[in-house]
Short mmCIF file of C-alpha atoms in Angstrom, two decimals:
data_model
loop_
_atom_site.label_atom_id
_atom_site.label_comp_id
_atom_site.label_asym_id
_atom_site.label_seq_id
_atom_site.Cartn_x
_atom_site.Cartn_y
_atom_site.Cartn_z
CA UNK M 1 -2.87 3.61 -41.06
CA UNK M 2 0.42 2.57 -42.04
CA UNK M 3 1.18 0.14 -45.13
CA UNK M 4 1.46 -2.80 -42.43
CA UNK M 5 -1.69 -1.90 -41.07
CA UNK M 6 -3.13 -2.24 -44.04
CA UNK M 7 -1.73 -5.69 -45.31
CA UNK M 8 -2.84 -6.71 -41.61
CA UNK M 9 -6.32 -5.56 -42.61
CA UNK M 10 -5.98 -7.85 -46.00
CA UNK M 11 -5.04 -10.90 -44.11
CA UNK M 12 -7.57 -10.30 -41.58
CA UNK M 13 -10.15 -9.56 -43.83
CA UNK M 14 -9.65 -12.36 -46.89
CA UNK M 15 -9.69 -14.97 -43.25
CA UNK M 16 -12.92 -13.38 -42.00
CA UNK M 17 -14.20 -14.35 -45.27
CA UNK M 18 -13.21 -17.64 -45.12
CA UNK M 19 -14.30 -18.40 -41.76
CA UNK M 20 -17.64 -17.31 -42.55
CA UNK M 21 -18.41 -18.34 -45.95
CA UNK M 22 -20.00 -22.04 -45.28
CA UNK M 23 -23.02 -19.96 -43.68
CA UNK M 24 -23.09 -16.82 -45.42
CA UNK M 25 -23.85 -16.68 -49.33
CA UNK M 26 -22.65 -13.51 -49.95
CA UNK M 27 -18.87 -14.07 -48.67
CA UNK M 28 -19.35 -17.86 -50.13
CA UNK M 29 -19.80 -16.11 -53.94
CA UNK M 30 -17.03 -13.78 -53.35
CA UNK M 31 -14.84 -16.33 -52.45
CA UNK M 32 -15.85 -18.88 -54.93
CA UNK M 33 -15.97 -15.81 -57.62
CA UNK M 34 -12.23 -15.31 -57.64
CA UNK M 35 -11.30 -18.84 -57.74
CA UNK M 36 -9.01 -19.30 -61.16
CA UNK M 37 -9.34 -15.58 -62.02
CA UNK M 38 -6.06 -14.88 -63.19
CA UNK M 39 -5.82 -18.20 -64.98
CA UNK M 40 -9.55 -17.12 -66.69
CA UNK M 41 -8.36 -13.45 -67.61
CA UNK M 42 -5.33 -14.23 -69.13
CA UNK M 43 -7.72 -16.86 -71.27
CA UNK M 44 -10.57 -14.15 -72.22
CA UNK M 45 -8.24 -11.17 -72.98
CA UNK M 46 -5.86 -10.91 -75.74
CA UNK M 47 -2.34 -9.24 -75.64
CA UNK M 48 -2.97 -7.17 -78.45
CA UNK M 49 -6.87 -5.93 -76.77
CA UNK M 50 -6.93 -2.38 -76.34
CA UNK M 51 -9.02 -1.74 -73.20
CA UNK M 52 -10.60 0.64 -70.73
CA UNK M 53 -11.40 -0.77 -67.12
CA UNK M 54 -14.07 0.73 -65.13
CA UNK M 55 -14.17 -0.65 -61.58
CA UNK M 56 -17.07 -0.60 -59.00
CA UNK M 57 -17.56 -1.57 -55.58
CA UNK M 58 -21.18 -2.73 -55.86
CA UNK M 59 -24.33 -2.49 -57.65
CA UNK M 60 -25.06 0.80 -56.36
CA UNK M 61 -21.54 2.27 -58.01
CA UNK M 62 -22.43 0.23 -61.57
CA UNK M 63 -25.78 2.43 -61.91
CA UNK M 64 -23.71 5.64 -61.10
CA UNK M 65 -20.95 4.66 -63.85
CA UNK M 66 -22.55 3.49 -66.27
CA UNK M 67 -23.24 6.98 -67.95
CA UNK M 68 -19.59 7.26 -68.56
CA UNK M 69 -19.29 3.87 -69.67
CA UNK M 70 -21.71 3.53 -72.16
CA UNK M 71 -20.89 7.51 -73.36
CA UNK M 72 -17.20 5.65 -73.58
CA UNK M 73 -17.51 3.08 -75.19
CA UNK M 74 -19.91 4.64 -77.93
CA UNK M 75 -16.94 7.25 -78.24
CA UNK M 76 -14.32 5.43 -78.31
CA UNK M 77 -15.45 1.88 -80.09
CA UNK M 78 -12.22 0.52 -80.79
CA UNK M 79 -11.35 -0.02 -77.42
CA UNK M 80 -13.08 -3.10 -75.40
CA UNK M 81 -14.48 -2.28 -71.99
CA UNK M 82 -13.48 -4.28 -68.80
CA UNK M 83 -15.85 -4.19 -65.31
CA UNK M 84 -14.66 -5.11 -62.43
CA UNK M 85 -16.75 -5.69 -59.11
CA UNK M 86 -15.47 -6.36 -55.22
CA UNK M 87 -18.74 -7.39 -54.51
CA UNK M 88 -20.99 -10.25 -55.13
CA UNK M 89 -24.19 -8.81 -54.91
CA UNK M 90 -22.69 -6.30 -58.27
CA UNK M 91 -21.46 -8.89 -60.14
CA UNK M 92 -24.03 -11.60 -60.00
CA UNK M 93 -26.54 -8.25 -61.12
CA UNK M 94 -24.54 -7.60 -63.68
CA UNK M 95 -22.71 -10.80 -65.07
CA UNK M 96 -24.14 -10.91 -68.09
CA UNK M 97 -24.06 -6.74 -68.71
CA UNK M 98 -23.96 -6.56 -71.99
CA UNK M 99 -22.15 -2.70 -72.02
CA UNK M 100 -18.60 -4.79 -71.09
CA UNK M 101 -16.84 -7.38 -72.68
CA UNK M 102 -15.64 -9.09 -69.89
CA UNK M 103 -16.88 -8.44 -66.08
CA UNK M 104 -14.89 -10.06 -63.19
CA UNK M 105 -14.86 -10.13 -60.04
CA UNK M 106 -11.55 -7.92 -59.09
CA UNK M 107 -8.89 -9.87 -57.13
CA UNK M 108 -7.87 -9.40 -53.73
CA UNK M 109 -5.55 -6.13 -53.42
CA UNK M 110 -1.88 -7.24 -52.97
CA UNK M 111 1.67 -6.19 -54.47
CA UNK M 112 1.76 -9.37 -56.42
CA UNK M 113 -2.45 -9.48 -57.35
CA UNK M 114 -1.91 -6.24 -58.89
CA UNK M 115 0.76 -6.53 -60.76
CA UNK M 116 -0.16 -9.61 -62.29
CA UNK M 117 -3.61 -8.33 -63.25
CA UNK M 118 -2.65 -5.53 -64.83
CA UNK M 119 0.27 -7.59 -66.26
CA UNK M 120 -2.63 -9.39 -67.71
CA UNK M 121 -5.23 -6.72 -68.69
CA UNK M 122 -3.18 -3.80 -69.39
CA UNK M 123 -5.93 -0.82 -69.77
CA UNK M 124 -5.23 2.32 -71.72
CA UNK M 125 -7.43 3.88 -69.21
CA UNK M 126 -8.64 2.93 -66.00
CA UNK M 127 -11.81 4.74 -63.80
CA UNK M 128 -12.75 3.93 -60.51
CA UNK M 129 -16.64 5.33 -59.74
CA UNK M 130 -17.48 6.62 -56.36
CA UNK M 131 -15.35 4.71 -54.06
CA UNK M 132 -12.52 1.86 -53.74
CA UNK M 133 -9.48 2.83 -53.04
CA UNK M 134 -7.28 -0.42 -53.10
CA UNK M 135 -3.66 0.81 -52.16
CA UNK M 136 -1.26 -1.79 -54.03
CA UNK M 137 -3.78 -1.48 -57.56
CA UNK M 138 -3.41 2.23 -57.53
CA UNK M 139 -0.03 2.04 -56.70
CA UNK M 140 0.72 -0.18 -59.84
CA UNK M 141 -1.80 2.08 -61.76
CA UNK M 142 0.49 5.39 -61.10
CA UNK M 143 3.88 3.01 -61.86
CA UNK M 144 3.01 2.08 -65.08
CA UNK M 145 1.87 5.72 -66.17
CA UNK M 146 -1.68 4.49 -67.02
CA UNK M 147 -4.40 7.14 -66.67
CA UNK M 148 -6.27 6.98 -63.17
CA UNK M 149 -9.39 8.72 -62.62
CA UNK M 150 -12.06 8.70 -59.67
CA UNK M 151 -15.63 10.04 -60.86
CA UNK M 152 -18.87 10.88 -58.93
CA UNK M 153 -16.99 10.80 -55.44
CA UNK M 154 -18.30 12.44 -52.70
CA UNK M 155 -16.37 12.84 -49.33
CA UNK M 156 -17.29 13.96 -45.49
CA UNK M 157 -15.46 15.23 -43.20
CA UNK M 158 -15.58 12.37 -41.05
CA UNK M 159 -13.56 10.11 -42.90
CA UNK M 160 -10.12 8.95 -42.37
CA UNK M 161 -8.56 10.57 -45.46
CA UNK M 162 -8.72 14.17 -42.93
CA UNK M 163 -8.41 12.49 -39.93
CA UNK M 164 -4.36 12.55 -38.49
CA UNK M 165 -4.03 8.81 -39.14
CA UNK M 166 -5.08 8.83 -42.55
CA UNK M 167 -1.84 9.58 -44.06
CA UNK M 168 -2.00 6.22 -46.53
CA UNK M 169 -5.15 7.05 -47.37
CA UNK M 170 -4.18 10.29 -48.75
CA UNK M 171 -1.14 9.17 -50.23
CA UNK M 172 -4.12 6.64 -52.13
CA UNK M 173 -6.00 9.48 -53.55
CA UNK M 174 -2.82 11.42 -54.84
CA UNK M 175 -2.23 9.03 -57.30
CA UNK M 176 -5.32 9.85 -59.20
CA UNK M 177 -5.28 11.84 -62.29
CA UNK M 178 -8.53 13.26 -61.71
CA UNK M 179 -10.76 13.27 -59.02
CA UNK M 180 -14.40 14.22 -60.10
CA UNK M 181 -16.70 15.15 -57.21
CA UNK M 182 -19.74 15.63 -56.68
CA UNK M 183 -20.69 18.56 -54.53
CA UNK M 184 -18.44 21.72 -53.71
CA UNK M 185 -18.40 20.43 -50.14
CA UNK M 186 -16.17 17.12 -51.50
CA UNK M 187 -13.63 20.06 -52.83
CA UNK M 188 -12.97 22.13 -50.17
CA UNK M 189 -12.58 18.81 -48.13
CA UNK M 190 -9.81 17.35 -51.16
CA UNK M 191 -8.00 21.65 -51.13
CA UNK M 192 -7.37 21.55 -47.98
CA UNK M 193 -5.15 17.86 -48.11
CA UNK M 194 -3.43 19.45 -51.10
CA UNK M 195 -5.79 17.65 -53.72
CA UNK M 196 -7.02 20.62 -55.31
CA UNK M 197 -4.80 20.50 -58.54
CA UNK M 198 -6.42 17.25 -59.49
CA UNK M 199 -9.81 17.84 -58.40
CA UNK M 200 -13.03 19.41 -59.69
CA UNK M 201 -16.70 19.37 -59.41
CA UNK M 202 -18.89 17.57 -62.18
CA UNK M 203 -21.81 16.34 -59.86
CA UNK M 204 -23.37 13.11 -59.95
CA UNK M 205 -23.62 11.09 -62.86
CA UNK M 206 -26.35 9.23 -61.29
CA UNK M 207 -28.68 12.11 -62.50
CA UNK M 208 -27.88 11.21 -66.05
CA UNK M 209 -28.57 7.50 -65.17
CA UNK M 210 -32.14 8.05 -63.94
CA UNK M 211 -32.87 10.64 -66.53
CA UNK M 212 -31.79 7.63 -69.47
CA UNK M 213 -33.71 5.15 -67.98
CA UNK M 214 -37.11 7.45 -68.09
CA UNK M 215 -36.62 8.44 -71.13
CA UNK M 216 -36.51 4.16 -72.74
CA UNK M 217 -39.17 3.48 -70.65
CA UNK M 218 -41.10 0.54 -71.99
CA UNK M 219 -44.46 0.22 -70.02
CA UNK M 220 -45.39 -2.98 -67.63
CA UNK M 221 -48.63 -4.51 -68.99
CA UNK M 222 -49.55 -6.53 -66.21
CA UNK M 223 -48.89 -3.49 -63.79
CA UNK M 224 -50.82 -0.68 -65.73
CA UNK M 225 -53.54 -3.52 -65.53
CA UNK M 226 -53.34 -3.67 -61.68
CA UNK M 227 -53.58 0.16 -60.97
CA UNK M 228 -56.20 0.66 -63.40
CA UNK M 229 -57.88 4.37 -62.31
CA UNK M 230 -56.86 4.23 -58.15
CA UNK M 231 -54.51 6.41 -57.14
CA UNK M 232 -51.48 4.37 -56.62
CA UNK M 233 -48.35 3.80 -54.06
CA UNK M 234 -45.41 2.96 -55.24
CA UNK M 235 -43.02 1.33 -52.39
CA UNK M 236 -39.63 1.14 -53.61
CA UNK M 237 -36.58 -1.12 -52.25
CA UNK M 238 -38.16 -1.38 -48.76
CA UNK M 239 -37.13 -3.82 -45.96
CA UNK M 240 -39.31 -5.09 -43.04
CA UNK M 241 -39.22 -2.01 -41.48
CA UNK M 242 -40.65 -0.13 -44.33
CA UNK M 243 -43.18 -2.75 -44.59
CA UNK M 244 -44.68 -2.53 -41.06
CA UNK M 245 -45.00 1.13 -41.44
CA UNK M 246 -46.56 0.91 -44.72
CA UNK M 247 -48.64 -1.51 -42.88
CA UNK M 248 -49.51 0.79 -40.00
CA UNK M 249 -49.72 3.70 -41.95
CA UNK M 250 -52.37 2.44 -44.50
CA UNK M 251 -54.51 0.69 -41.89
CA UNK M 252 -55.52 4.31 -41.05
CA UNK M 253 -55.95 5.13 -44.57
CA UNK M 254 -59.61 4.75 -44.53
CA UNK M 255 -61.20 7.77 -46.50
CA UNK M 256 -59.04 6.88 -49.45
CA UNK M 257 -58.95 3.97 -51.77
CA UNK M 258 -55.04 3.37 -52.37
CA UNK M 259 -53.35 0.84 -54.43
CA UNK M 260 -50.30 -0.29 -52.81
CA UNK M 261 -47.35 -1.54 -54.96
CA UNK M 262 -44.23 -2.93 -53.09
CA UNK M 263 -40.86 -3.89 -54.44
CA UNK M 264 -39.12 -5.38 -51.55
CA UNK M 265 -34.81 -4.44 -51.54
CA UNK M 266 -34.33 -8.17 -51.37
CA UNK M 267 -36.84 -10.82 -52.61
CA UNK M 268 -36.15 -14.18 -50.30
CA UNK M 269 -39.04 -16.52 -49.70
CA UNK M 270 -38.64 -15.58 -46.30
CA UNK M 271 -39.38 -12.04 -47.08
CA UNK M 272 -41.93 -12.18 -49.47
CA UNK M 273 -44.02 -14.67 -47.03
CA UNK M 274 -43.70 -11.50 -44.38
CA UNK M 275 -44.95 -8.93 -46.96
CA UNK M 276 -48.07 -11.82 -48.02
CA UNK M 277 -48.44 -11.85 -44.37
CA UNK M 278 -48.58 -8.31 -43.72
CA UNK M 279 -50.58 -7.25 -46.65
CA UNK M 280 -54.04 -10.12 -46.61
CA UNK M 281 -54.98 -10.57 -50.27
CA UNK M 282 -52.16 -9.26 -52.07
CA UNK M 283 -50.74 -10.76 -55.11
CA UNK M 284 -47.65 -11.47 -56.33
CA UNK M 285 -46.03 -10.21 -60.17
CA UNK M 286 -45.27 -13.56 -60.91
CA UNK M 287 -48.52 -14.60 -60.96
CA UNK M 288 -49.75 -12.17 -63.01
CA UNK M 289 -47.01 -12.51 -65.11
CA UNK M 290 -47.92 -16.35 -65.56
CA UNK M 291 -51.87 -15.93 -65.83
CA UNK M 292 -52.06 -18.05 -61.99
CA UNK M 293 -54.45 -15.25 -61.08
CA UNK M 294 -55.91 -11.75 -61.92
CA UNK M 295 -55.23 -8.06 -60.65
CA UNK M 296 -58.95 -7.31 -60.48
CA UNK M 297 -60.03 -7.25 -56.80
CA UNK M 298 -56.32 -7.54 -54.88
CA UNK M 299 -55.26 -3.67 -53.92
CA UNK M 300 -51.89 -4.46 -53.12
CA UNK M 301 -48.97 -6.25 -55.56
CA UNK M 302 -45.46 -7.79 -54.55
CA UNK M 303 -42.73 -7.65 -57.19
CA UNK M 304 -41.14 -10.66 -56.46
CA UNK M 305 -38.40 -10.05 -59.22
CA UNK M 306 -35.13 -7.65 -59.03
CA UNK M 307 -35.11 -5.26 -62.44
CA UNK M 308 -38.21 -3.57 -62.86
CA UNK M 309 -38.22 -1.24 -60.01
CA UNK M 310 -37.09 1.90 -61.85
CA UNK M 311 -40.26 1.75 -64.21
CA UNK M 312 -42.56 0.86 -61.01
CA UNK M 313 -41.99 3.84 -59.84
CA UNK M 314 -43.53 5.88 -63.36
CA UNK M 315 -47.06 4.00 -62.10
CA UNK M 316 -47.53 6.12 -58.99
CA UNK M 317 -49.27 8.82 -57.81
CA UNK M 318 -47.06 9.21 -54.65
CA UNK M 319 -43.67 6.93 -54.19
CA UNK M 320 -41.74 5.36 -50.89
CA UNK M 321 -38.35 4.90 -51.07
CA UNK M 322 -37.25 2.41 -48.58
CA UNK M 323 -34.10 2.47 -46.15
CA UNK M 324 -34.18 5.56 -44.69
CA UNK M 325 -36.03 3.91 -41.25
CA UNK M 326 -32.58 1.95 -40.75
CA UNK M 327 -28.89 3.90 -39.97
CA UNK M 328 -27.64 2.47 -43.07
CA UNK M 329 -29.64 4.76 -44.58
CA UNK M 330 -32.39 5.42 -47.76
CA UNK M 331 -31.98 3.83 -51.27
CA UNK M 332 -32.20 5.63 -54.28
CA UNK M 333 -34.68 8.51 -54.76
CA UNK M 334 -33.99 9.73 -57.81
CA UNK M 335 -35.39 6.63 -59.47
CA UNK M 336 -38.65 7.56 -58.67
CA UNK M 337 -37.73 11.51 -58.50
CA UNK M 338 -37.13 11.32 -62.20
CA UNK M 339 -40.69 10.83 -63.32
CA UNK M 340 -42.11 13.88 -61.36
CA UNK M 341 -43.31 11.78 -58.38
CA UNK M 342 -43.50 12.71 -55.29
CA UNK M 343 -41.19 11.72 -52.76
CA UNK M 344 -41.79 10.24 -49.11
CA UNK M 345 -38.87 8.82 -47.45
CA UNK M 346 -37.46 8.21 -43.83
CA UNK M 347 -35.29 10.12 -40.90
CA UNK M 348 -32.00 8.72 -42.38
CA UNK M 349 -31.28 10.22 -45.46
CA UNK M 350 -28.81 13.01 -44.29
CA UNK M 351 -25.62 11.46 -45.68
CA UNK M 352 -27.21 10.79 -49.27
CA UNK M 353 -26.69 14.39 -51.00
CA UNK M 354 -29.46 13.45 -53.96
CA UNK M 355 -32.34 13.03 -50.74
CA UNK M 356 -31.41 15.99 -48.85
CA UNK M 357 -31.06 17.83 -52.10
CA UNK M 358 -35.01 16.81 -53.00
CA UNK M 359 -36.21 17.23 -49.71
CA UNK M 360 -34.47 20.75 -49.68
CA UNK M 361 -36.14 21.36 -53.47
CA UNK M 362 -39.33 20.46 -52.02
CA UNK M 363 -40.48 17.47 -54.22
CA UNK M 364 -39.59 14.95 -51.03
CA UNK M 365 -41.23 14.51 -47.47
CA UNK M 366 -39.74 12.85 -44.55
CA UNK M 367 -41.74 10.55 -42.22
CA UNK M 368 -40.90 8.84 -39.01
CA UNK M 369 -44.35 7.14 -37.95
CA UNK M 370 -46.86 5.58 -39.76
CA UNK M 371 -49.16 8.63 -38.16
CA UNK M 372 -47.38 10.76 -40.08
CA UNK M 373 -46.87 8.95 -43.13
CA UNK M 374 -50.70 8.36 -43.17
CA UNK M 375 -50.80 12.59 -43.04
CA UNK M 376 -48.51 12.96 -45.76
CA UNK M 377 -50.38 10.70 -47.85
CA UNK M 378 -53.61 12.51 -47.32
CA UNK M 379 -51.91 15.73 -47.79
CA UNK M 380 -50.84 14.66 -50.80
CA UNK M 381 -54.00 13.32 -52.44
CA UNK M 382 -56.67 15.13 -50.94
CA UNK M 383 -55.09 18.38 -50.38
CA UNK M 384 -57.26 21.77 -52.37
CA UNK M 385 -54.15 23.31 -53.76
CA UNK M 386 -52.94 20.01 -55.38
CA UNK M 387 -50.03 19.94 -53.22
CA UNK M 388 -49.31 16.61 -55.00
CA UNK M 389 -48.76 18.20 -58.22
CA UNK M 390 -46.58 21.01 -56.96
CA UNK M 391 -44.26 18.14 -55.58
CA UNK M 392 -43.91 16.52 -58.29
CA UNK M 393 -42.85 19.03 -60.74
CA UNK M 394 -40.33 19.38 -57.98
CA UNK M 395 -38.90 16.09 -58.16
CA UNK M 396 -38.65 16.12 -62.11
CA UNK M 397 -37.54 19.72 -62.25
CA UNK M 398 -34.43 18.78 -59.32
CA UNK M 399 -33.46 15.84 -61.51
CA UNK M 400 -32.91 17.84 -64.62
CA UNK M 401 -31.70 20.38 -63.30
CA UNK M 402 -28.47 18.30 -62.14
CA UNK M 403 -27.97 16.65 -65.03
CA UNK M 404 -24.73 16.53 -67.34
CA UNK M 405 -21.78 15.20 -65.08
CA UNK M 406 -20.89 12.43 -67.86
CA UNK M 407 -20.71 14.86 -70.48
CA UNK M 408 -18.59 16.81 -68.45
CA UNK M 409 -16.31 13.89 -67.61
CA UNK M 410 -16.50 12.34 -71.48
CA UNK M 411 -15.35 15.57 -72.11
CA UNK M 412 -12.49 15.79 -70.05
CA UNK M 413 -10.88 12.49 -71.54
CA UNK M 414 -11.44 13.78 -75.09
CA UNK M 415 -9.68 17.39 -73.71
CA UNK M 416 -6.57 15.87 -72.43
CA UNK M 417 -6.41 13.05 -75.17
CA UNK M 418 -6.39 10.44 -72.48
CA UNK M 419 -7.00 7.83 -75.11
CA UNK M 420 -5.67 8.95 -78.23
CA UNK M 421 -1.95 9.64 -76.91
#
């Protein structure tokens, strides 16, 4: 792709938004999101602030750097920390994050939106996590000598940056400082493009993430109430799909008395009406959470919130983790992996690293029919050599054992003085 392509692509893709944004939500906020930016950043940061920009694309990219950014700003407390998000569904999660002192949506890319925002913000420092690669902002980045780096990325071989078209693309990722990876398949991927001065392998820092979340846990009242002394099912950011094969599955479930817990990936009336449908006498958090009714004979509970899934997961005997029935592909395991759970997932998790890596280690199990996911579950439970257990010393002992990629970054930036020159 050459540079025209790609302002092409920017056109094209700001117009798409446009066109679509009276009936989508999503591209409505992320229109509406960046009206007045610059005009509000040059308001809410000073000329004399001394600050440290982490970008992410979405909410997903947040969780992975927000290790670093808390280890950061701790660290280094006289600088003030700046989050940027391209999407909406990031921001509006974490608008009000409390780690940052400002978070913004991040303009458009552009020659002229880049060099007015960091006209305007002017970071000592500046990390992108996972992925992004805007072509004009890192351009401007390298220009102004500010320190660039890329942490937790992970690369295949089937994207453009090794393809014979992707020339821009690599000239984008040579004007990092650092590239931190997170396997050693990433690096031999970045050597052999000529990256491998600038490049080195530090893991994921979503391992640390998980592992600080377990370790404030602050229990759920009204859900400890609900499971009581049943063996419990934790189903974690699941869509319809997951649903109807939870559905399926537990119809079959008859020799065991199972309490189902589902936290839906997206919590539209629409969607928890299908899960009230699916699941006859279930009740919802919120009204246990607002005394409406009681926990004592329903067997299956709806978290209609977003937040609390990450603890839900700490109140099961076996976990789901939705996604992985759908090509886009499984959510996070290692929020339930973390508190030595076992693992069940779906077919497409080959792409995520952390899933193949628990499967591999034995504390996951893939499913692709509710027939099988009803044997899995029985296995689990019922089996004589408490096959349940085994996995789930798995899970915890595969979290641990990855641990430490923000040190290892924090590290790095206290090595070569990044902030302190």
């Amino acid at each position: 792709m050459s540079v025209v392509f790609y302002n092409i692509f920017l056109i094209l893709y700001r117009l798409a938004l446009f066109v679509v944004s009276p009936f989508n939500p999503k591209a409505k906020k992320w229109i509406q999101g960046r009206k007045g930016i610059f005009k509000r950043l040059k308001n809410d940061i000073g000329v004399n602030d001394k600050l440290i920009w982490f970008h992410c694309a979405s909410l997903g990219e947040f969780e992975q750097g927000r290790p670093i950014l808390e280890r950061i700003r701790t660290t280094y407390p006289e600088y003030k920390i700046l989050l940027t998000f391209f999407s909406p569904s990031g921001f509006e999660a974490q608008k009000n994050y409390s780690g940052a002192d400002w978070v913004f949506y991040l303009p458009m890319d552009g020659a002229r939106n880049a060099k007015r925002f960091l006209e305007l913000t002017n970071p000592s420092l500046v990390i992108f996590v996972k992925y992004e690669f805007w072509y004009y902002y890192l351009k401007k980045i390298k220009y102004r000598d500010i320190p660039l780096l890329l942490v937790s990325a992970l690369f295949r071989e089937d994207m453009s940056f090794f393809k014979w078209y992707g020339s821009i693309q690599r000239k984008i990722l040579s004007r990092f400082n650092w590239i931190f990876v997170q396997d050693l398949d990433s690096k031999s991927l970045l050597d052999g493009i000529g990256l491998s001065h600038i490049t080195s392998v530090s893991g994921d820092t979503r391992f640390d993430r998980v592992i600080e979340i377990a370790e404030k846990f602050k229990p759920i009242d009204e859900v400890e109430k609900f499971s009581g002394t049943y063996p419990v099912l934790v189903a974690g950011s699941t869509w319809p799909e997951d649903e109807e094969m939870l559905h399926s599955a537990l119809a079959s479930l008859t020799e065991i008395q199972l309490k189902l817990i589902i936290a839906p990936h997206e919590i539209s009336k629409d969607h928890i009406e299908n899960c009230l449908r699916l699941f006859p006498g279930s009740i919802l958090f919120s009204q246990l959470k607002n005394n409406i009714t009681t926990s004592e004979k329903a067997f299956t509970l709806i978290i209609d919130n977003i937040g609390m899934l990450s603890r839900l997961y700490s109140y099961g005997s076996i976990t789901y983790v939705g996604g992985g029935l759908k090509s886009s592909g499984v959510h996070n395991v290692l929020e339930a992996a973390v508190f030595n759970k076992p693992v069940i997932i779906g077919p497409y998790h080959e792409k995520y690293k952390e899933a193949t890596g628990l499967v591999k280690a034995g504390g996951c199990f893939v499913i692709k029919s509710p027939e099988e996911m009803t044997e899995c579950i029985k296995t689990l439970l019922q089996n004589s050599e408490n096959c349940c257990s085994v996995a789930a010393k798995k899970s915890g002992e595969f979290v641990r054992s990855n641990a430490g990629a923000s040190e290892e970054i924090l590290a790095f930036i206290q090595e070569k003085r990044l902030l302190t020159n």
